[in-house]
Every structure is written in structure tokens, then in C-alpha cells.
Amino acid sequence: MRAYLLAYQIDGDPADLAAARDVARWLMDFMRAPDGAFYTSQDADAGAVHGDAFYARDDAARRAGPQPPIDRNRYARENGWAIASLAALFDVTGDQMLIDAAVRAFDWVLVNRRAPTGGLGHGRASDDDTHLGDTLAMAEAALALYRSTAERRYLALAIEWGEVIVRDHRDPAGGFMVRQPEPGARGVLAKPVRQVDENVAAVRLLNLLARQAARPAFREAAEHGKRYLISLAEDDLILPGALLADRELGREPAHVTIVGAKDDPAARALYEAARTYPTRYFRIEWLDRREGPLPAADVEYPELPEAAAFACANGACSVPVFSPTDVHRIAVKVDDR
């Protein structure tokens, strides 16, 4: 879903947006439990009917007969992926149904998979079931919901789970491990397991959290993860994701702040324009002075008689703009610096 959506944001092909919507429709129609959480996966084949024949049918014909079986486990990781994807599609389309579904699933995971130590259990809310992938995916989901809604509780949870990742999954030898080896483990079982894709995602998350929340410790943790990725590259492994992580570590994200009350339609229109900016490496904030200072209050914004958007870099900002059509223009200027 996110790949199709990014393609649409880059080239404007409506077929890409339609494909993203189709994935969301499948997710909502077939993969959502009555309580709002998302199931894990669906097989390709419908009994004796192979997937190539089943999916060649139109929608009505597929629904009329036996369906490919669904794994009805509800894991924190897969829910995090679904939540972040639905939030990203909402950012572009403004379809309220998408964000409502994302928030409902997020709240379900929070209640049903949050372990006592703060991490996310894979299939149950237990410390012995927490894994890097689950906490990481939900931290990414929280950051995506913060971008979609500007509600600070989501950023606070992303920060909390970032701290859990650093505390519980940091491998002293470099990078981040799936989980701590069991006490008394011997041989290969005593060696921490590190997943490459999870380490790429952890580095990117921690670096963005460092910028979004002004937490230097997250930056240091991201550099720790990067050293592990570098060691793999030295062994001639091809890691495209590591290039993204390295690029993001080496530069500030595009940074747009909307200044205005959250019940002001003009401020909301500016924010809705800002959140469609086509990159995940993006620092977006909505300063409603009634809520107090921003989490990373590194820029002093002027008092203005109307809602405005600013694009900032290295503590300096553009002149304010007041029209949603100008928001991307000022964001590009700081992004291309």
C-alpha cells in the first residue's frame, strides 16, 4: 500500500492511487477482526482452486465461493504495518474511515499486546513474547499517527517504544537484536539474532525520533545501529535500505510547522497540505499555543493574526505562507538545500 502510494505521490498516476485503495479495501473487508485488530495473512489458494484461477475472477465471483483461508492470529507487528499504511493513505486521501480504522487497531494493540516492561508482545501481552519487530512496527505506527493527527499522545508513545528498543534490544556488538537470549542459553542459542531489515528500520526510526523529539540519545542509538549495517556492507552484502538510513542520518529532515489553533479551519487546511509531502523522512508539527511548547521547541515562531505555515532548517525558517497550495513549495526549498 505504501509503495503504491509513494509512486502516486511522485508521478501522479491515478492507477497507483487506485491500487493503494484496493489494498486498503481488501485489508478492511477481509483482514479486520470484529474488534478492529487486523489478522496476519491470507493464503493464495481457495481450497482446490489455485490462486491464479481464483484471483482471475471478478470481485463478485470471488466472494460467491470458498475463500482462501485467513490466519486469524493478531500480532502487534502486522497490526503496526497495517496502521502505518492506513495512516499514510489517509494523509493523501483524507478518507476519515481509514484513520478511524487505524486508530481503532492501534488502541486494540495498546490494550491487548503491551507487555509489563513496555514493549509489545507478538501474540500476547507478556514480557517473554516481546520482539524487536513488534515494538518497532508499533513505534512506526505511532509516529505515522502523529503525522496524520498531530495528537501528541502518539509521539509520546513512539518515544516510549524507542526507549524500549534501545534498552531491551541493543546488541553491544552493534545493531539491535530480535530479543535477548534466554538466561542459561548455550551455543548458538546464546548468540543474539539480528535481522537486517529490522535494523535498517530501527536506525531510520530512531534518527527521526531524535529530530522530532530533540532526543540526542536516539541519535546515538541510530549511529550504533548504523555501525552494524556498515559491517554487513564490508562483507559485500547489498543493502539498499542501509543507503536510505545513511542518507537520512547525514541530513536534517524537511521540517514544516503549522502555527494556529487546532479548531481553526485555516490551520487545519495548512496541516492537511503539509502531511501529503511525499517522504517519510519528514518533521511535521502543529503548534497550537494552547497545548504548550512543541516537543522539540528549537524554533521561535512569531505571533501572527492568522494561521501560517513555516518551513525550517538549522533553526532558521522561511517567511510564513498562508495558502495550502504554498506549503509544498516551501518544504521543497528546505528539502533541497
Short mmCIF file of C-alpha atoms in Angstrom, two decimals:
data_model
loop_
_atom_site.label_atom_id
_atom_site.label_comp_id
_atom_site.label_asym_id
_atom_site.label_seq_id
_atom_site.Cartn_x
_atom_site.Cartn_y
_atom_site.Cartn_z
CA MET A 1 0.00 0.00 0.00
CA ARG A 2 2.73 2.47 0.95
CA ALA A 3 4.76 1.63 -2.16
CA TYR A 4 1.80 2.33 -4.46
CA LEU A 5 1.04 5.49 -2.51
CA LEU A 6 4.58 6.82 -2.78
CA ALA A 7 4.59 6.06 -6.51
CA TYR A 8 1.38 8.08 -6.85
CA GLN A 9 2.85 10.98 -4.90
CA ILE A 10 5.91 11.00 -7.14
CA ASP A 11 4.40 10.58 -10.60
CA GLY A 12 0.71 11.35 -10.09
CA ASP A 13 -0.51 8.22 -11.89
CA PRO A 14 -4.08 7.61 -10.66
CA ALA A 15 -3.62 3.86 -11.24
CA ASP A 16 -1.13 3.80 -8.36
CA LEU A 17 -3.58 5.51 -6.01
CA ALA A 18 -6.31 3.10 -7.12
CA ALA A 19 -4.02 0.16 -6.34
CA ALA A 20 -3.32 1.54 -2.86
CA ARG A 21 -7.05 1.94 -2.27
CA ASP A 22 -7.64 -1.64 -3.44
CA VAL A 23 -5.14 -2.97 -0.92
CA ALA A 24 -6.83 -0.94 1.81
CA ARG A 25 -10.24 -2.25 0.75
CA TRP A 26 -9.01 -5.85 0.98
CA LEU A 27 -7.50 -5.12 4.39
CA MET A 28 -10.72 -3.60 5.68
CA ASP A 29 -13.11 -6.12 4.10
CA PHE A 30 -11.28 -9.39 4.74
CA MET A 31 -8.46 -8.92 7.23
CA ARG A 32 -10.13 -6.97 10.03
CA ALA A 33 -11.47 -8.68 13.14
CA PRO A 34 -14.77 -7.54 14.69
CA ASP A 35 -12.78 -5.81 17.47
CA GLY A 36 -10.85 -3.72 14.94
CA ALA A 37 -7.49 -5.51 15.02
CA PHE A 38 -6.05 -6.97 11.82
CA TYR A 39 -5.39 -10.62 11.08
CA THR A 40 -2.00 -11.89 9.98
CA SER A 41 -2.22 -13.29 6.45
CA GLN A 42 -4.40 -14.93 3.82
CA ASP A 43 -3.47 -17.92 1.69
CA ALA A 44 -3.40 -17.63 -2.08
CA ASP A 45 -5.45 -20.74 -2.85
CA ALA A 46 -9.16 -21.26 -2.11
CA GLY A 47 -9.22 -24.97 -1.38
CA ALA A 48 -8.75 -26.84 -4.65
CA VAL A 49 -8.88 -23.59 -6.63
CA HIS A 50 -5.38 -22.28 -7.19
CA GLY A 51 -4.66 -18.62 -6.62
CA ASP A 52 -4.07 -17.80 -10.29
CA ALA A 53 -7.56 -19.04 -11.13
CA PHE A 54 -9.22 -17.60 -8.03
CA TYR A 55 -7.88 -14.07 -8.46
CA ALA A 56 -8.65 -14.06 -12.18
CA ARG A 57 -12.34 -13.94 -11.21
CA ASP A 58 -14.11 -10.65 -10.66
CA ASP A 59 -14.93 -9.48 -7.14
CA ALA A 60 -18.47 -10.85 -7.09
CA ALA A 61 -17.36 -14.30 -8.27
CA ARG A 62 -14.57 -14.45 -5.72
CA ARG A 63 -16.93 -13.58 -2.89
CA ALA A 64 -19.56 -16.10 -4.02
CA GLY A 65 -17.49 -19.23 -3.43
CA PRO A 66 -14.98 -20.61 -0.92
CA GLN A 67 -12.37 -18.09 0.24
CA PRO A 68 -8.64 -18.59 0.75
CA PRO A 69 -8.18 -19.32 4.47
CA ILE A 70 -7.11 -16.49 6.76
CA ASP A 71 -4.65 -16.79 9.63
CA ARG A 72 -6.69 -15.13 12.36
CA ASN A 73 -3.84 -14.54 14.77
CA ARG A 74 -3.48 -10.87 15.64
CA TYR A 75 0.13 -9.85 16.04
CA ALA A 76 1.44 -6.46 17.13
CA ARG A 77 3.92 -6.30 14.24
CA GLU A 78 1.41 -6.92 11.46
CA ASN A 79 -1.05 -4.51 13.05
CA GLY A 80 1.66 -1.87 13.20
CA TRP A 81 2.30 -2.32 9.48
CA ALA A 82 -1.41 -2.03 8.69
CA ILE A 83 -1.88 1.02 10.92
CA ALA A 84 1.03 2.94 9.40
CA SER A 85 -0.15 2.12 5.88
CA LEU A 86 -3.73 3.19 6.51
CA ALA A 87 -2.50 6.41 8.12
CA ALA A 88 -0.32 7.16 5.10
CA LEU A 89 -3.25 6.62 2.74
CA PHE A 90 -5.39 8.89 4.91
CA ASP A 91 -2.73 11.59 4.70
CA VAL A 92 -3.18 11.72 0.93
CA THR A 93 -6.89 11.00 0.54
CA GLY A 94 -8.38 12.48 3.71
CA ASP A 95 -10.71 9.47 3.94
CA GLN A 96 -11.83 9.52 7.59
CA MET A 97 -12.73 5.82 7.53
CA LEU A 98 -9.05 4.96 7.07
CA ILE A 99 -7.76 6.88 10.07
CA ASP A 100 -10.66 5.68 12.22
CA ALA A 101 -9.70 2.08 11.42
CA ALA A 102 -6.02 2.78 12.09
CA VAL A 103 -6.75 4.37 15.47
CA ARG A 104 -9.08 1.55 16.49
CA ALA A 105 -6.47 -1.11 15.68
CA PHE A 106 -3.78 0.92 17.45
CA ASP A 107 -5.86 1.15 20.61
CA TRP A 108 -6.57 -2.59 20.47
CA VAL A 109 -2.86 -3.41 20.33
CA LEU A 110 -2.17 -0.98 23.15
CA VAL A 111 -4.66 -2.77 25.40
CA ASN A 112 -4.01 -6.36 24.32
CA ARG A 113 -0.31 -6.63 23.42
CA ARG A 114 1.53 -4.17 25.67
CA ALA A 115 3.83 -6.10 28.00
CA PRO A 116 4.62 -5.05 31.60
CA THR A 117 8.10 -3.82 30.63
CA GLY A 118 6.62 -1.52 27.99
CA GLY A 119 7.45 -3.42 24.81
CA LEU A 120 4.93 -5.12 22.56
CA GLY A 121 4.27 -8.83 22.76
CA HIS A 122 3.93 -10.62 19.44
CA GLY A 123 0.82 -12.66 20.21
CA ARG A 124 0.19 -11.83 23.86
CA ALA A 125 0.91 -9.10 26.41
CA SER A 126 3.85 -10.87 28.02
CA ASP A 127 7.49 -9.93 28.55
CA ASP A 128 8.60 -13.35 27.29
CA ASP A 129 6.85 -12.68 23.96
CA THR A 130 8.28 -9.24 23.16
CA HIS A 131 10.30 -8.92 19.96
CA LEU A 132 12.05 -6.04 18.25
CA GLY A 133 9.81 -6.29 15.18
CA ASP A 134 6.62 -5.84 17.17
CA THR A 135 7.76 -2.86 19.23
CA LEU A 136 9.42 -1.31 16.17
CA ALA A 137 6.33 -1.64 13.97
CA MET A 138 4.11 -0.10 16.62
CA ALA A 139 6.57 2.75 17.19
CA GLU A 140 6.46 3.43 13.44
CA ALA A 141 2.66 3.27 13.58
CA ALA A 142 2.60 5.76 16.46
CA LEU A 143 4.82 8.15 14.52
CA ALA A 144 2.59 7.75 11.46
CA LEU A 145 -0.50 8.56 13.53
CA TYR A 146 1.27 11.60 14.98
CA ARG A 147 1.87 12.81 11.43
CA SER A 148 -1.75 12.14 10.48
CA THR A 149 -3.42 13.68 13.53
CA ALA A 150 -0.86 15.92 15.30
CA GLU A 151 -2.03 14.36 18.58
CA ARG A 152 0.90 14.42 20.96
CA ARG A 153 -0.02 11.15 22.69
CA TYR A 154 1.18 9.28 19.61
CA LEU A 155 4.58 10.96 19.65
CA ALA A 156 4.86 10.21 23.37
CA LEU A 157 4.22 6.51 22.69
CA ALA A 158 6.70 6.47 19.80
CA ILE A 159 9.31 7.93 22.16
CA GLU A 160 8.45 5.38 24.85
CA TRP A 161 8.84 2.48 22.44
CA GLY A 162 12.03 3.95 21.03
CA GLU A 163 13.40 3.88 24.57
CA VAL A 164 12.31 0.25 24.93
CA ILE A 165 14.16 -0.65 21.72
CA VAL A 166 17.35 0.99 22.97
CA ARG A 167 17.04 -0.52 26.45
CA ASP A 168 15.98 -4.06 25.61
CA HIS A 169 17.23 -4.76 22.09
CA ARG A 170 20.59 -3.01 21.79
CA ASP A 171 23.34 -5.51 20.97
CA PRO A 172 26.67 -4.36 22.46
CA ALA A 173 28.39 -5.78 19.39
CA GLY A 174 26.40 -3.44 17.13
CA GLY A 175 22.85 -3.09 15.93
CA PHE A 176 19.68 -4.33 17.55
CA MET A 177 18.69 -7.90 18.36
CA VAL A 178 15.33 -9.61 17.93
CA ARG A 179 15.27 -10.29 21.68
CA GLN A 180 17.69 -11.05 24.46
CA PRO A 181 18.91 -14.68 24.52
CA GLU A 182 17.28 -16.74 27.23
CA PRO A 183 19.21 -16.94 30.52
CA GLY A 184 21.40 -20.03 30.54
CA ALA A 185 21.27 -20.45 26.76
CA ARG A 186 24.29 -22.20 25.28
CA GLY A 187 25.98 -22.46 21.93
CA VAL A 188 24.22 -20.84 19.02
CA LEU A 189 21.18 -20.10 21.20
CA ALA A 190 23.30 -17.78 23.34
CA LYS A 191 24.14 -15.60 20.35
CA PRO A 192 21.77 -12.67 19.70
CA VAL A 193 19.86 -12.78 16.41
CA ARG A 194 19.86 -9.59 14.34
CA GLN A 195 17.55 -9.10 11.36
CA VAL A 196 18.90 -6.79 8.67
CA ASP A 197 15.58 -5.21 7.67
CA GLU A 198 14.65 -4.60 11.30
CA ASN A 199 17.98 -2.89 11.90
CA VAL A 200 17.51 -0.64 8.88
CA ALA A 201 14.04 0.31 10.13
CA ALA A 202 15.27 0.82 13.69
CA VAL A 203 18.05 3.17 12.55
CA ARG A 204 15.61 5.22 10.48
CA LEU A 205 13.02 5.36 13.27
CA LEU A 206 15.49 6.34 15.98
CA ASN A 207 17.07 9.03 13.83
CA LEU A 208 13.69 10.59 13.00
CA LEU A 209 12.64 10.41 16.66
CA ALA A 210 15.86 12.19 17.59
CA ARG A 211 14.90 15.05 15.26
CA GLN A 212 11.18 15.06 16.08
CA ALA A 213 11.59 14.93 19.86
CA ALA A 214 15.02 16.56 20.37
CA ARG A 215 16.44 13.39 21.96
CA PRO A 216 20.21 13.12 21.27
CA ALA A 217 20.26 9.64 22.84
CA PHE A 218 18.17 8.37 19.94
CA ARG A 219 20.69 9.79 17.51
CA GLU A 220 23.48 7.94 19.30
CA ALA A 221 21.43 4.73 19.16
CA ALA A 222 20.84 5.21 15.44
CA GLU A 223 24.59 5.58 14.89
CA HIS A 224 25.10 2.36 16.88
CA GLY A 225 22.74 0.57 14.52
CA LYS A 226 24.44 2.09 11.50
CA ARG A 227 27.78 0.59 12.55
CA TYR A 228 26.23 -2.87 12.32
CA LEU A 229 24.90 -2.12 8.83
CA ILE A 230 28.33 -0.88 7.76
CA SER A 231 29.87 -4.14 8.93
CA LEU A 232 27.50 -6.04 6.64
CA ALA A 233 28.34 -3.81 3.69
CA GLU A 234 32.02 -4.53 4.30
CA ASP A 235 31.15 -8.19 3.74
CA ASP A 236 29.83 -7.25 0.27
CA LEU A 237 26.16 -7.60 1.17
CA ILE A 238 23.93 -5.32 -0.92
CA LEU A 239 21.73 -3.30 1.43
CA PRO A 240 19.63 -0.65 -0.36
CA GLY A 241 17.79 0.13 2.86
CA ALA A 242 21.09 0.93 4.56
CA LEU A 243 21.70 3.63 1.95
CA LEU A 244 18.41 5.28 2.92
CA ALA A 245 19.36 5.09 6.59
CA ASP A 246 22.79 6.58 5.88
CA ARG A 247 21.33 9.41 3.80
CA GLU A 248 18.83 10.31 6.49
CA LEU A 249 21.45 10.23 9.23
CA GLY A 250 23.53 12.68 7.22
CA ARG A 251 20.90 15.39 6.81
CA GLU A 252 18.08 17.16 8.57
CA PRO A 253 14.57 16.12 7.53
CA ALA A 254 12.34 18.56 5.75
CA HIS A 255 10.63 20.44 8.59
CA VAL A 256 7.24 22.14 8.33
CA THR A 257 5.36 23.69 11.24
CA ILE A 258 1.80 24.92 11.18
CA VAL A 259 1.11 27.69 13.69
CA GLY A 260 -2.54 28.10 14.56
CA ALA A 261 -5.34 26.74 16.69
CA LYS A 262 -6.39 23.16 16.01
CA ASP A 263 -10.02 24.22 15.79
CA ASP A 264 -9.17 26.83 13.14
CA PRO A 265 -10.21 25.58 9.66
CA ALA A 266 -7.42 27.60 8.03
CA ALA A 267 -4.77 25.95 10.20
CA ARG A 268 -6.27 22.53 9.51
CA ALA A 269 -6.15 23.13 5.75
CA LEU A 270 -2.46 24.02 6.01
CA TYR A 271 -1.75 20.90 8.06
CA GLU A 272 -3.65 18.68 5.64
CA ALA A 273 -1.48 20.04 2.82
CA ALA A 274 1.72 19.53 4.79
CA ARG A 275 1.11 15.90 5.68
CA THR A 276 0.87 14.97 1.97
CA TYR A 277 4.55 15.85 1.44
CA PRO A 278 5.97 12.76 -0.33
CA THR A 279 8.59 11.45 2.07
CA ARG A 280 8.56 9.50 5.32
CA TYR A 281 11.65 11.40 6.48
CA PHE A 282 9.69 14.48 7.42
CA ARG A 283 9.38 16.52 10.59
CA ILE A 284 5.85 17.90 10.72
CA GLU A 285 4.44 19.83 13.66
CA TRP A 286 1.32 21.75 14.56
CA LEU A 287 1.87 24.46 17.14
CA ASP A 288 -1.35 25.28 18.93
CA ARG A 289 -0.06 27.53 21.71
CA ARG A 290 -2.88 26.38 24.00
CA GLU A 291 -1.11 22.98 24.20
CA GLY A 292 2.20 24.46 25.32
CA PRO A 293 5.60 24.29 23.58
CA LEU A 294 6.30 21.70 20.91
CA PRO A 295 8.23 18.57 22.00
CA ALA A 296 11.29 19.84 20.11
CA ALA A 297 10.98 23.57 20.74
CA ASP A 298 14.09 24.61 18.80
CA VAL A 299 12.46 27.37 16.74
CA GLU A 300 10.73 30.53 17.99
CA TYR A 301 7.66 31.24 15.85
CA PRO A 302 6.13 34.72 15.68
CA GLU A 303 2.63 35.57 16.83
CA LEU A 304 0.50 36.18 13.74
CA PRO A 305 -3.14 37.20 13.34
CA GLU A 306 -3.89 34.17 11.14
CA ALA A 307 -2.76 30.57 10.73
CA ALA A 308 0.53 30.16 8.90
CA ALA A 309 2.99 27.50 7.74
CA PHE A 310 6.76 27.71 8.09
CA ALA A 311 9.49 25.53 6.58
CA CYS A 312 12.65 25.41 8.66
CA ALA A 313 16.24 24.20 8.51
CA ASN A 314 19.01 24.51 11.08
CA GLY A 315 16.95 26.80 13.29
CA ALA A 316 16.05 29.27 10.54
CA CYS A 317 12.66 29.40 8.83
CA SER A 318 11.06 30.60 5.63
CA VAL A 319 8.71 33.52 5.53
CA PRO A 320 5.23 32.37 6.56
CA VAL A 321 2.78 31.19 3.92
CA PHE A 322 -0.96 31.26 4.38
CA SER A 323 -2.27 29.19 1.48
CA PRO A 324 -2.24 25.36 1.42
CA THR A 325 -1.01 25.50 -2.19
CA ASP A 326 2.26 27.08 -1.00
CA VAL A 327 3.15 24.51 1.66
CA HIS A 328 4.92 22.02 -0.61
CA ARG A 329 6.81 24.83 -2.30
CA ILE A 330 8.47 25.98 0.91
CA ALA A 331 9.05 22.38 2.04
CA VAL A 332 10.91 21.59 -1.18
CA LYS A 333 13.18 24.59 -0.68
CA VAL A 334 14.44 23.34 2.68
CA ASP A 335 14.49 19.71 1.50
CA ASP A 336 16.70 20.55 -1.49
CA ARG A 337 19.18 22.67 0.44
#
